[in-house]
Coordinates of C-alpha atoms in Angstrom, one line a residue:
M227 CA 0.3 -0.2 0.1
K228 CA 1.9 3.7 -1.3
K229 CA -0.5 6.5 -0.9
I230 CA -1.7 6.5 3.0
A231 CA -3.5 10.4 3.9
F232 CA -3.5 10.2 8.7
I233 CA -6.1 12.0 9.4
S234 CA -5.6 13.5 13.4
T235 CA -8.6 15.5 14.7
T236 CA -7.0 15.7 18.2
D237 CA -2.7 17.1 19.3
R238 CA -2.2 13.6 20.5
G239 CA -3.2 11.7 17.2
I240 CA -0.9 14.0 15.5
D241 CA 2.2 12.7 16.6
Q242 CA 0.7 9.4 16.2
A243 CA 0.9 10.6 13.0
L244 CA 3.7 11.4 12.4
I245 CA 5.2 8.0 13.4
L246 CA 3.3 6.1 11.4
Q247 CA 4.1 8.3 8.4
K248 CA 7.9 7.2 8.2
E249 CA 6.6 4.2 8.3
F250 CA 4.7 5.3 5.3
P251 CA 7.2 6.8 3.1
K252 CA 4.8 8.4 0.7
S253 CA 1.7 9.1 2.9
I254 CA 0.3 12.4 4.3
V255 CA -1.1 13.8 8.0
V256 CA -3.9 15.9 7.7
T257 CA -5.9 17.8 10.5
T258 CA -7.8 20.5 10.2
R259 CA -5.4 22.0 13.8
S260 CA -3.3 24.9 14.1
T261 CA 0.6 22.8 13.8
A262 CA 3.3 24.1 13.1
H263 CA 5.0 20.9 11.7
A264 CA 6.2 20.9 8.2
S265 CA 5.1 17.7 7.1
V266 CA 2.2 18.2 8.5
S267 CA -0.6 18.9 5.7
K268 CA -4.2 21.8 7.6
V269 CA -7.3 21.5 6.1
G270 CA -10.2 23.9 6.2
S271 CA -13.0 20.7 6.4
L272 CA -12.5 17.1 6.0
N273 CA -15.1 16.8 4.6
A274 CA -13.8 18.5 1.0
F275 CA -10.9 17.3 1.7
L276 CA -12.2 13.5 1.6
E277 CA -14.3 14.3 -0.8
N278 CA -11.8 15.7 -2.7
N279 CA -9.4 13.6 -2.6
F280 CA -11.0 9.4 -1.4
H281 CA -9.7 7.7 -4.0
K282 CA -7.2 9.2 -5.2
Y283 CA -5.5 7.3 -2.4
D284 CA -5.4 3.3 -1.6
G285 CA -6.4 3.9 2.9
F286 CA -7.5 6.2 5.2
C287 CA -5.6 5.8 8.9
F288 CA -8.3 7.7 11.9
V289 CA -6.4 8.9 14.4
S290 CA -9.4 9.5 15.7
A291 CA -12.6 8.1 18.1
M292 CA -14.5 5.6 15.2
G293 CA -17.5 7.4 15.5
I294 CA -15.4 10.5 14.5
C295 CA -14.2 8.3 11.2
V296 CA -17.7 6.4 10.3
R297 CA -19.6 10.1 9.7
L298 CA -17.1 11.4 7.5
I299 CA -16.2 8.4 5.4
S300 CA -20.5 7.4 5.8
P301 CA -21.0 10.1 2.0
F302 CA -18.4 8.7 0.2
I303 CA -18.5 4.9 0.4
E304 CA -19.7 2.9 -3.1
N305 CA -18.6 -0.8 -3.1
K306 CA -15.6 -3.1 -2.1
V307 CA -14.1 -3.0 -5.3
S308 CA -13.4 0.1 -5.9
D309 CA -13.3 1.3 -1.8
P310 CA -10.5 2.9 -0.7
A311 CA -9.0 0.7 2.9
I312 CA -9.9 2.9 6.3
I313 CA -9.0 2.0 9.1
C314 CA -9.3 3.9 12.6
V315 CA -6.7 4.2 15.7
D316 CA -7.2 5.7 18.7
D317 CA -4.7 7.8 19.7
H318 CA -2.9 6.1 21.8
G319 CA -2.0 4.3 19.8
K320 CA -4.0 1.0 21.5
Y321 CA -7.1 -0.7 19.5
V322 CA -6.6 -0.2 15.7
Q323 CA -10.2 -1.3 13.8
S324 CA -10.0 -2.6 10.2
V325 CA -13.1 -0.4 9.3
L326 CA -13.7 -0.9 5.4
A327 CA -12.8 -2.9 2.7
G328 CA -11.3 -5.4 4.9
H329 CA -9.6 -7.5 2.0
L330 CA -10.2 -6.0 -1.3
G331 CA -8.9 -3.1 0.4
G332 CA -6.4 -3.9 2.1
A333 CA -7.7 -3.0 5.1
N334 CA -7.4 -5.7 7.4
Q335 CA -3.4 -6.3 5.9
L336 CA -2.9 -2.1 6.6
A337 CA -4.9 -2.0 10.2
K338 CA -1.5 -5.3 11.5
K339 CA 0.6 -3.6 10.3
V340 CA 0.1 -0.1 12.4
A341 CA -1.1 -2.0 15.2
Q342 CA 3.1 -3.7 15.1
I343 CA 4.2 0.3 14.4
T344 CA 2.5 1.3 17.7
G345 CA 2.5 -1.7 19.9
G346 CA -1.6 -2.0 19.6
Q347 CA -4.6 -4.2 19.4
P348 CA -5.5 -5.7 16.2
I349 CA -9.1 -5.5 15.4
I350 CA -9.9 -7.7 12.3
S351 CA -13.7 -8.9 12.6
T352 CA -13.3 -11.3 8.5
S353 CA -14.5 -14.4 9.0
S354 CA -11.5 -15.9 7.4
D355 CA -9.5 -13.9 9.2
L356 CA -10.2 -15.0 12.6
Q357 CA -10.9 -18.5 11.1
E358 CA -6.7 -18.2 10.1
I359 CA -9.1 -19.5 6.7
W360 CA -8.1 -18.8 3.1
S361 CA -9.2 -15.3 1.4
L362 CA -11.2 -16.5 -1.5
D363 CA -11.5 -12.9 -2.5
T364 CA -8.1 -11.8 -2.2
L365 CA -6.0 -15.6 -2.5
G366 CA -5.9 -14.1 -6.5
K367 CA -3.6 -11.5 -6.5
E368 CA -1.5 -12.4 -3.6
Y369 CA -0.1 -14.3 -5.6
D370 CA -1.0 -13.3 -9.5
W371 CA -3.7 -15.5 -10.1
Q372 CA -6.6 -14.1 -11.9
L373 CA -9.8 -15.2 -10.9
E374 CA -12.8 -17.6 -12.6
H375 CA -16.0 -18.3 -10.7
E376 CA -19.5 -18.7 -12.1
G377 CA -22.4 -17.9 -9.6
S378 CA -22.2 -14.9 -6.4
L379 CA -18.6 -14.9 -5.0
N380 CA -20.2 -13.5 -2.0
E381 CA -22.7 -17.6 -2.3
L382 CA -19.2 -19.1 -3.2
I383 CA -16.6 -17.3 -0.4
S384 CA -20.2 -18.2 2.4
L385 CA -19.7 -22.0 1.5
F386 CA -16.0 -21.7 2.6
V387 CA -16.3 -19.3 5.1
N388 CA -18.8 -21.3 6.7
N389 CA -16.2 -24.7 6.6
R390 CA -18.8 -26.4 3.9
P391 CA -17.3 -30.1 2.7
T392 CA -14.7 -28.2 -0.2
A393 CA -12.1 -30.2 -2.5
L394 CA -8.6 -28.3 -3.2
L395 CA -7.6 -29.4 -7.2
L396 CA -4.1 -29.3 -7.4
D397 CA -3.2 -29.1 -11.4
I398 CA -0.2 -26.7 -11.0
K399 CA 2.7 -26.5 -8.3
D400 CA 3.8 -22.8 -7.1
K401 CA 4.7 -21.2 -3.7
G402 CA 0.9 -20.1 -3.9
T403 CA -0.7 -23.8 -4.1
E404 CA 2.7 -24.9 -1.2
A405 CA 0.9 -22.1 0.2
L406 CA -1.5 -23.8 0.9
E407 CA -1.4 -27.1 0.9
R408 CA 0.4 -25.4 4.5
T409 CA -2.6 -23.6 5.7
L410 CA -4.1 -27.0 4.4
P411 CA -8.2 -26.5 7.0
D412 CA -9.6 -29.2 8.3
F413 CA -12.5 -29.3 5.9
V414 CA -10.3 -29.5 3.1
K415 CA -9.7 -31.5 1.3
V416 CA -6.2 -31.8 -1.4
F417 CA -6.4 -33.4 -4.9
Y418 CA -3.4 -33.4 -7.4
D419 CA -5.9 -35.0 -10.1
D420 CA -9.8 -33.8 -11.2
K421 CA -11.0 -38.0 -11.3
E422 CA -10.4 -39.2 -7.9
I423 CA -12.5 -36.3 -7.3
D424 CA -16.2 -37.8 -4.8
Y425 CA -18.0 -34.9 -5.7
K426 CA -21.2 -35.9 -3.9
L427 CA -19.3 -35.3 -0.7
F428 CA -18.2 -32.3 -1.6
D429 CA -20.5 -29.2 -1.6
L430 CA -17.2 -26.7 -2.9
L431 CA -14.7 -26.9 -5.1
I432 CA -11.7 -24.8 -5.8
G433 CA -8.7 -24.9 -7.9
V434 CA -5.7 -24.0 -9.4
T435 CA -5.1 -25.0 -12.2
Y436 CA -4.8 -24.1 -16.4
K437 CA -7.6 -26.4 -17.1
V438 CA -11.2 -25.7 -18.1
Y439 CA -13.5 -27.8 -15.8
T440 CA -17.0 -28.8 -15.2
T441 CA -18.6 -29.4 -12.5
P442 CA -21.0 -31.0 -10.5
I443 CA -21.1 -28.4 -7.8
P444 CA -19.8 -25.0 -6.7
A445 CA -17.0 -24.4 -8.0
L446 CA -14.0 -20.9 -8.3
F447 CA -10.8 -21.7 -10.2
Y448 CA -7.6 -19.6 -9.6
R449 CA -5.7 -18.9 -13.1
P450 CA -2.2 -19.5 -12.8
K451 CA 0.3 -17.9 -15.4
V452 CA 1.8 -20.6 -16.4
L453 CA 2.0 -21.5 -20.3
S454 CA 4.4 -21.2 -22.8
L455 CA 2.4 -19.8 -26.0
G456 CA 4.6 -20.6 -29.5
S457 CA 3.4 -20.1 -32.2
G458 CA 3.9 -19.4 -36.8
C459 CA 2.3 -17.4 -39.5
S460 CA 1.9 -16.6 -42.8
K461 CA 2.4 -13.0 -43.4
T462 CA -0.6 -11.1 -43.6
L463 CA -2.4 -12.6 -39.3
D464 CA -4.8 -11.0 -39.1
F465 CA -5.0 -9.8 -35.5
E466 CA -8.4 -10.2 -34.6
L467 CA -9.6 -13.1 -36.4
F468 CA -6.2 -15.0 -35.1
E469 CA -7.0 -13.7 -31.6
S470 CA -10.9 -14.6 -32.2
R471 CA -9.6 -17.8 -33.5
L472 CA -6.6 -19.5 -30.8
K473 CA -8.8 -18.5 -28.1
S474 CA -11.5 -20.2 -29.2
E475 CA -9.8 -23.2 -30.2
L476 CA -7.8 -23.0 -26.2
K477 CA -11.2 -23.3 -25.0
S478 CA -12.4 -26.5 -27.2
K479 CA -9.0 -28.0 -25.5
G480 CA -10.2 -27.7 -22.3
I481 CA -7.8 -24.7 -21.8
S482 CA -8.1 -21.2 -20.0
F483 CA -6.3 -17.9 -21.7
A484 CA -6.2 -16.5 -19.4
S485 CA -3.2 -18.8 -18.5
I486 CA -0.5 -18.3 -21.0
A487 CA 2.5 -16.5 -19.4
S488 CA 4.5 -16.2 -22.3
F489 CA 4.6 -15.7 -26.2
G490 CA 6.9 -16.8 -28.8
S491 CA 8.3 -16.8 -32.0
I492 CA 11.0 -17.7 -34.5
D493 CA 12.9 -14.7 -34.7
I494 CA 12.1 -13.5 -38.8
K495 CA 8.8 -13.2 -36.6
A496 CA 9.8 -10.1 -33.7
Q497 CA 7.9 -7.7 -36.1
Q498 CA 4.9 -9.1 -36.6
G499 CA 2.1 -7.2 -36.5
A500 CA -0.4 -9.7 -35.0
Y501 CA 1.6 -10.6 -33.1
L502 CA 2.4 -7.4 -31.7
S503 CA -1.1 -6.3 -31.2
F504 CA -1.7 -9.1 -30.0
V505 CA 1.8 -9.1 -26.9
K506 CA 0.5 -5.4 -26.0
K507 CA -2.9 -6.2 -25.8
Y508 CA -2.8 -8.8 -22.6
N509 CA 0.5 -7.3 -21.7
L510 CA 2.6 -10.8 -22.4
P511 CA 6.2 -10.8 -23.0
F512 CA 7.6 -12.2 -26.6
F513 CA 10.2 -14.2 -27.0
T514 CA 11.5 -14.1 -30.4
F515 CA 14.4 -17.3 -31.4
T516 CA 17.3 -18.1 -33.6
K517 CA 17.5 -21.2 -36.6
E518 CA 20.3 -22.3 -34.4
Q519 CA 17.7 -22.0 -30.9
I520 CA 15.0 -23.1 -32.5
D521 CA 17.2 -26.3 -34.1
N522 CA 18.0 -27.8 -30.3
V523 CA 15.0 -29.0 -29.8
V524 CA 14.0 -32.1 -31.1
V525 CA 9.7 -31.0 -31.5
P526 CA 7.1 -34.4 -31.5
N527 CA 5.7 -32.7 -34.6
P528 CA 8.6 -31.8 -37.3
S529 CA 7.7 -30.4 -40.5
E530 CA 9.3 -30.7 -44.2
M531 CA 7.6 -27.6 -45.6
V532 CA 8.7 -25.7 -43.3
Q533 CA 12.1 -27.1 -43.1
S534 CA 12.5 -25.9 -46.7
K535 CA 10.7 -22.5 -45.8
I536 CA 13.6 -21.3 -43.1
G537 CA 15.3 -24.0 -42.5
V538 CA 14.0 -25.5 -38.9
D539 CA 10.9 -29.1 -38.3
G540 CA 9.0 -26.7 -36.5
V541 CA 8.6 -23.1 -34.8
S542 CA 5.2 -22.8 -32.8
E543 CA 6.4 -26.3 -30.2
S544 CA 10.6 -25.0 -30.4
T545 CA 10.1 -21.8 -28.6
S546 CA 6.8 -22.8 -26.5
M547 CA 9.5 -25.4 -25.9
I548 CA 12.3 -23.1 -25.4
M549 CA 10.5 -20.8 -23.6
A550 CA 9.1 -23.3 -21.5
N551 CA 12.6 -25.1 -20.6
Q552 CA 10.3 -28.3 -20.9
R553 CA 10.9 -31.2 -23.3
K554 CA 7.2 -31.8 -24.3
V555 CA 4.3 -29.9 -25.1
I556 CA 1.2 -30.1 -23.5
V557 CA -0.9 -28.8 -26.5
E558 CA 0.9 -30.1 -30.1
K559 CA 1.2 -28.3 -33.1
Q560 CA -2.0 -27.6 -34.4
K561 CA -2.4 -25.6 -38.0
I562 CA -5.3 -23.8 -38.3
H563 CA -7.3 -22.2 -41.8
L564 CA -8.5 -19.0 -41.1
D565 CA -11.6 -17.6 -43.3
N566 CA -9.1 -15.4 -44.7
N567 CA -6.5 -18.1 -45.7
D568 CA -4.4 -16.9 -43.2
K569 CA -2.5 -19.3 -41.8
F570 CA -0.9 -19.8 -37.9
T571 CA 0.6 -22.6 -36.2
F572 CA 0.3 -23.0 -32.1
A573 CA 1.7 -25.2 -29.1
L574 CA 2.1 -25.1 -25.7
A575 CA 4.1 -26.2 -23.7
L576 CA 3.7 -26.0 -19.2
N577 CA 6.5 -24.3 -17.4
K578 CA 8.7 -26.7 -15.9
S579 CA 9.0 -25.0 -12.6
N580 CA 5.4 -24.8 -12.3
E581 CA 4.2 -29.2 -13.1
R582 CA 3.5 -31.2 -10.2
R583 CA 5.9 -33.2 -10.3
N584 CA 9.0 -34.4 -7.4
A585 CA 12.4 -33.5 -7.3
V586 CA 15.9 -33.6 -5.1
A587 CA 16.2 -31.0 -2.7
I588 CA 20.1 -29.6 -2.2
I589 CA 19.8 -28.4 0.7
G590 CA 22.1 -26.1 3.0
A591 CA 21.4 -27.2 7.0
G592 CA 23.2 -24.1 8.1
P593 CA 27.0 -24.6 10.4
G594 CA 25.9 -27.4 12.9
D595 CA 23.0 -24.9 15.8
E596 CA 20.1 -26.8 13.9
E597 CA 17.8 -23.3 14.8
L598 CA 19.7 -22.5 11.8
I599 CA 18.7 -24.0 8.9
T600 CA 15.9 -22.0 7.1
V601 CA 12.3 -23.3 8.0
K602 CA 12.0 -23.7 3.7
G603 CA 14.2 -26.6 4.5
K604 CA 13.1 -27.3 7.6
R605 CA 9.2 -28.1 5.6
Y606 CA 10.9 -30.7 2.9
L607 CA 13.1 -32.1 5.6
E608 CA 9.7 -33.2 7.5
T609 CA 8.3 -34.3 4.4
A610 CA 10.8 -36.5 2.5
D611 CA 10.5 -39.6 2.1
C612 CA 14.3 -39.9 1.9
V613 CA 16.8 -38.3 3.1
L614 CA 20.3 -38.5 2.8
Y615 CA 22.3 -36.6 5.3
A616 CA 26.4 -35.7 5.8
G617 CA 27.1 -38.0 8.7
S618 CA 28.7 -35.7 11.7
L619 CA 27.8 -33.0 9.9
I620 CA 24.6 -32.8 10.7
P621 CA 22.9 -32.1 13.9
E622 CA 20.6 -35.3 15.1
E623 CA 18.2 -33.1 15.8
M624 CA 17.6 -32.5 12.7
I625 CA 17.0 -35.5 11.6
G626 CA 13.9 -36.5 14.4
W627 CA 12.4 -33.9 11.9
C628 CA 12.0 -36.8 9.6
K629 CA 8.5 -38.2 10.2
E630 CA 7.5 -42.4 10.1
N631 CA 8.3 -44.3 7.2
A632 CA 10.9 -41.4 6.2
I633 CA 13.9 -44.0 4.8
V634 CA 16.5 -41.8 6.3
R635 CA 20.4 -42.9 5.5
N636 CA 24.1 -41.7 6.5
S637 CA 26.2 -40.7 3.5
A638 CA 29.4 -40.6 5.4
M639 CA 30.0 -44.4 4.5
M640 CA 29.0 -44.6 1.3
T641 CA 30.6 -43.6 -2.7
L642 CA 28.3 -41.3 -4.6
E643 CA 27.8 -43.6 -6.4
E644 CA 25.4 -45.2 -3.8
Q645 CA 24.2 -42.1 -2.8
V646 CA 23.1 -42.3 -6.6
T647 CA 21.3 -44.6 -7.1
L648 CA 19.2 -45.1 -3.3
M649 CA 18.1 -41.0 -5.0
Y650 CA 17.6 -41.8 -7.7
D651 CA 15.3 -45.1 -7.0
Q652 CA 13.8 -43.4 -4.4
Y653 CA 13.0 -40.4 -7.0
K654 CA 11.7 -42.8 -10.0
K655 CA 9.0 -43.8 -7.6
G656 CA 7.2 -40.4 -7.1
N657 CA 8.9 -40.0 -4.1
A658 CA 10.4 -36.6 -2.5
V659 CA 14.2 -37.0 -1.2
V660 CA 15.9 -34.5 0.8
R661 CA 20.3 -34.8 0.4
L662 CA 21.4 -33.3 3.5
H663 CA 24.7 -31.0 3.9
S664 CA 26.5 -29.1 5.9
G665 CA 26.0 -24.7 6.2
D666 CA 25.2 -24.0 2.6
P667 CA 25.7 -26.4 0.0
S668 CA 27.1 -24.1 -2.6
L669 CA 30.9 -23.8 -0.8
Y670 CA 32.9 -26.9 -0.3
G671 CA 29.5 -29.2 -0.2
A672 CA 30.8 -31.3 -3.5
I673 CA 27.7 -30.6 -5.3
Q674 CA 28.4 -30.5 -8.9
E675 CA 29.7 -33.6 -9.4
Q676 CA 25.9 -34.7 -8.0
M677 CA 24.1 -32.2 -10.2
T678 CA 25.6 -33.8 -12.9
I679 CA 25.3 -37.0 -12.3
F680 CA 21.4 -36.0 -11.8
D681 CA 21.9 -34.5 -14.9
E682 CA 22.6 -37.3 -17.0
L683 CA 20.2 -39.3 -15.4
E684 CA 17.2 -36.2 -16.0
M685 CA 16.8 -35.9 -12.9
D686 CA 14.7 -32.7 -11.2
Y687 CA 16.3 -31.1 -8.4
F688 CA 16.9 -27.4 -6.9
I689 CA 18.8 -26.0 -4.1
V690 CA 18.4 -24.2 -0.4
P691 CA 20.7 -22.3 0.1
G692 CA 21.6 -22.5 4.1
I693 CA 24.0 -20.4 6.3
S694 CA 27.4 -21.0 6.1
A695 CA 30.2 -21.4 8.7
F696 CA 31.7 -17.7 7.7
S697 CA 28.9 -16.3 8.2
A698 CA 28.1 -17.9 12.5
A699 CA 31.3 -17.0 12.3
A700 CA 30.9 -12.7 12.7
S701 CA 28.2 -13.8 13.9
V702 CA 30.4 -15.6 16.7
L703 CA 32.6 -12.9 16.6
K704 CA 30.4 -10.1 17.0
S705 CA 31.9 -8.9 13.8
E706 CA 30.8 -7.0 10.7
F707 CA 33.1 -8.7 8.6
T708 CA 33.3 -5.3 6.0
I709 CA 34.4 -2.1 7.6
P710 CA 33.6 1.0 5.9
E711 CA 37.2 2.5 5.1
V712 CA 38.3 -0.5 6.5
V713 CA 37.7 -3.6 4.9
Q714 CA 35.0 -4.2 2.5
S715 CA 35.6 -7.5 1.0
I716 CA 35.2 -11.0 2.2
V717 CA 38.1 -13.7 1.1
L718 CA 36.1 -17.4 1.1
T719 CA 38.9 -19.7 0.2
R720 CA 40.8 -22.9 1.7
G721 CA 45.0 -23.9 1.7
E722 CA 46.7 -26.1 -0.9
G723 CA 47.3 -29.3 0.9
K724 CA 45.9 -32.6 -0.5
T725 CA 43.6 -30.8 -3.0
P726 CA 45.8 -29.0 -5.5
M727 CA 44.6 -25.2 -6.1
P728 CA 44.4 -23.2 -8.8
S729 CA 47.3 -21.1 -9.2
E730 CA 46.0 -17.3 -9.2
E731 CA 44.3 -18.5 -5.4
S732 CA 46.7 -19.1 -3.5
I733 CA 46.4 -17.8 -0.2
S734 CA 49.7 -15.4 -0.7
N735 CA 47.3 -13.6 -3.7
F736 CA 44.2 -13.0 -1.7
A737 CA 46.0 -11.8 2.1
K738 CA 48.0 -9.0 -1.5
T739 CA 44.4 -6.9 -0.9
N740 CA 44.5 -7.4 3.0
A741 CA 40.7 -8.9 3.5
T742 CA 39.0 -10.0 5.4
M743 CA 39.7 -13.8 5.1
C744 CA 37.9 -17.1 6.0
I745 CA 40.4 -19.9 5.8
F746 CA 38.1 -23.7 5.4
L747 CA 39.6 -27.0 5.7
S748 CA 43.0 -25.2 6.5
A749 CA 44.0 -26.1 10.3
G750 CA 46.2 -28.9 9.4
I751 CA 48.6 -26.7 6.7
A752 CA 48.6 -23.9 9.9
K753 CA 52.3 -23.6 9.0
K754 CA 51.8 -23.2 5.8
V755 CA 49.2 -20.2 5.7
E756 CA 50.5 -18.3 8.5
A757 CA 53.7 -17.4 6.0
Q758 CA 51.3 -17.1 3.9
L759 CA 49.4 -14.8 4.6
L760 CA 52.5 -12.6 7.2
G761 CA 53.6 -11.3 3.7
H762 CA 50.7 -9.4 3.9
F763 CA 49.2 -9.1 6.3
D764 CA 51.1 -6.8 10.0
E765 CA 51.8 -9.6 12.6
N766 CA 49.1 -8.2 14.9
T767 CA 46.3 -8.4 12.9
P768 CA 43.5 -10.3 15.2
V769 CA 42.5 -14.0 14.3
A770 CA 40.1 -16.8 15.8
V771 CA 41.1 -20.3 14.6
L772 CA 36.6 -21.5 15.4
Y773 CA 36.0 -25.2 15.5
R774 CA 32.0 -26.4 14.7
L775 CA 31.4 -23.6 14.8
T776 CA 27.5 -22.8 16.6
W777 CA 27.6 -27.1 18.4
K778 CA 27.3 -27.4 21.5
D779 CA 30.9 -28.2 22.0
E780 CA 31.8 -25.3 20.4
E781 CA 35.0 -24.0 20.9
I782 CA 36.9 -20.3 20.0
Y783 CA 40.4 -19.4 20.0
Q784 CA 41.3 -15.6 19.6
G785 CA 44.9 -14.2 19.3
K786 CA 47.5 -12.9 16.6
L787 CA 48.3 -13.9 13.4
K788 CA 52.5 -14.0 13.8
D789 CA 50.7 -16.5 16.1
L790 CA 48.0 -18.7 14.5
A791 CA 50.1 -22.1 13.7
K792 CA 50.9 -22.1 17.7
I793 CA 47.1 -21.6 18.2
V794 CA 45.6 -24.4 15.9
K795 CA 48.5 -27.0 17.7
D796 CA 47.7 -26.0 20.8
S797 CA 43.6 -26.1 20.4
K798 CA 44.4 -29.9 19.0
R799 CA 42.1 -28.9 16.6
T800 CA 42.2 -30.0 12.9
R801 CA 38.7 -31.1 12.0
T802 CA 35.3 -28.8 11.6
V803 CA 38.1 -25.5 11.4
L804 CA 37.1 -22.0 10.8
I805 CA 39.8 -20.2 10.3
V806 CA 39.6 -15.8 9.8
V807 CA 42.3 -12.8 10.1
G808 CA 41.1 -9.2 9.5
K809 CA 41.7 -6.0 10.9
A810 CA 37.3 -6.8 11.4
I811 CA 37.1 -8.8 14.0
G812 CA 36.3 -7.2 17.2
A813 CA 36.4 -3.5 15.3
R814 CA 34.0 -1.1 16.8
K815 CA 35.0 2.3 14.8
N816 CA 34.2 3.6 11.5
R817 CA 30.0 4.7 11.7
S818 CA 28.2 3.5 7.9
Q819 CA 26.8 6.5 6.3
L820 CA 23.4 4.5 6.1
Y821 CA 22.0 5.5 9.7
S822 CA 24.1 8.7 9.7
P823 CA 21.5 12.2 10.1
D824 CA 23.5 13.8 6.5
W825 CA 22.9 11.0 4.0
Q826 CA 19.7 10.9 2.3
H827 CA 18.0 7.4 0.3
I828 CA 14.5 6.2 -0.9
F829 CA 13.3 5.9 2.4
R830 CA 14.3 8.6 4.0
T831 CA 14.9 12.1 2.5
N832 CA 13.9 15.5 3.3
K833 CA 10.9 15.7 0.8
K834 CA 7.9 16.8 2.4
F835 CA 5.0 15.2 1.4
V836 CA 1.8 18.3 2.1
I837 CA -1.1 19.1 0.4
K838 CA -2.1 22.8 0.6
E839 CA -5.5 24.2 -0.8
A840 CA -6.2 26.0 -3.0

């Protein structure tokens, strides 16, 4: 919510409004009271101000009594679609009431935000919010889904808020569907195939799908933008005929036009008038591809004619597959002949990221403390059917989160081939697989060799980042590793032991920068590392040797660089050790400009948002 007007009717209310205004940079504070504050707009009549501005702002926050708020807004209320958000907070900030446009206008969220700022109590009366169930009228907006329904939306919402048995059909996967699955009310049952739904058992269907269904019960559908549309055409293609026929063809195939996310063709069609009009009208990105790019795609229906004319096997299927990052289409090439003898082809592919399919989750478990895994990582771990974890580098508490009947194996005693065989077998069965690494898997995690094999086996996978030991080191040392005007870079590296290092990445070369250096896997060659560092760092530079960071048996040793080898030797620790060197350790000088009163930026400027009456 960008433009908010805070309307104050008391001196204390003005002070409260000015505090709130700082959290909403483009907001204004309006009052009829006399004030010398430069950020407050004084008007002669609040009624006249509202009459002129009621639909010019995203929301209004009355810092006043509720009666004043209601009387002032009542002449201007129209409907819940166009009305702005209205909330009312007392001038002590104790109670924040959502008054008007709670869902569509965003008043409920605004009330909660203001209550957080004042430390007050939000007062929300909307049934779905009080039950903590989905707000069906705003759910689509939240996840960029288009809402479609027949009949009264209010009646459909009434079925839901009255907890009538509801079927949830999910034909795709995205951030929104994952949220729905996590927050499933007890009267809702989820389905991934419409053929499995026994409609006699339900009073309402909610679908997140690109498919068009006819159902025997009341239904509402959310249309996610998940389809890539590829097309080829004759030179004189008429836009209106193309648009009309394309829509009718999609409808006949049970595909929602609203789910088209992108449009593509070969680069020689980049200036095709009908295509340009189409993407402009529907605000779609238009991608074009070269012959070389298209030639890399194996299409289901190669065309000898297209090959002879433009040198590729096909345009519509190939471009849809490229855009969707797919090797298949959901609608194969369709050849359309229009009434004016123009021709076009089209094909559709479902974006790979939106397929309901399993993928191996490569997850970073963090440095050791089980609470330092990400929320996303923990969620995948708790629901996985198979978990392969990195032995003693993963705390036992995390393994305890795995669900019953999940296969949970320690990879320490397994070869890479044995690990992949286990994951591939589970993957083929459609089971959810987690590969759990310590720290962040992208740093010294040996995941590239796994991903190489996953690619060869055509297995899908993704990475959930974790907190690295170098971040944990900064926390434990209570240090900021980038100090203004002292050090602005961090080097993550290792010394050369049994594993060779690229010649340009030696400890000595990095030490020339005097950046904060976090040196992994090098405690066993501490003497060699010390000598290389002393070639460029002052011998009194702070150094820290950190053993099993954030674990219960964590040990921290600090001193000066000249004593690094001795510190490591005395610690008797050679494994799971991180060495940190740099002037940033323990530094407490040099203030950042970010919060300086003299430093202005887009969120804190000297610009005053005020209005002046004519």
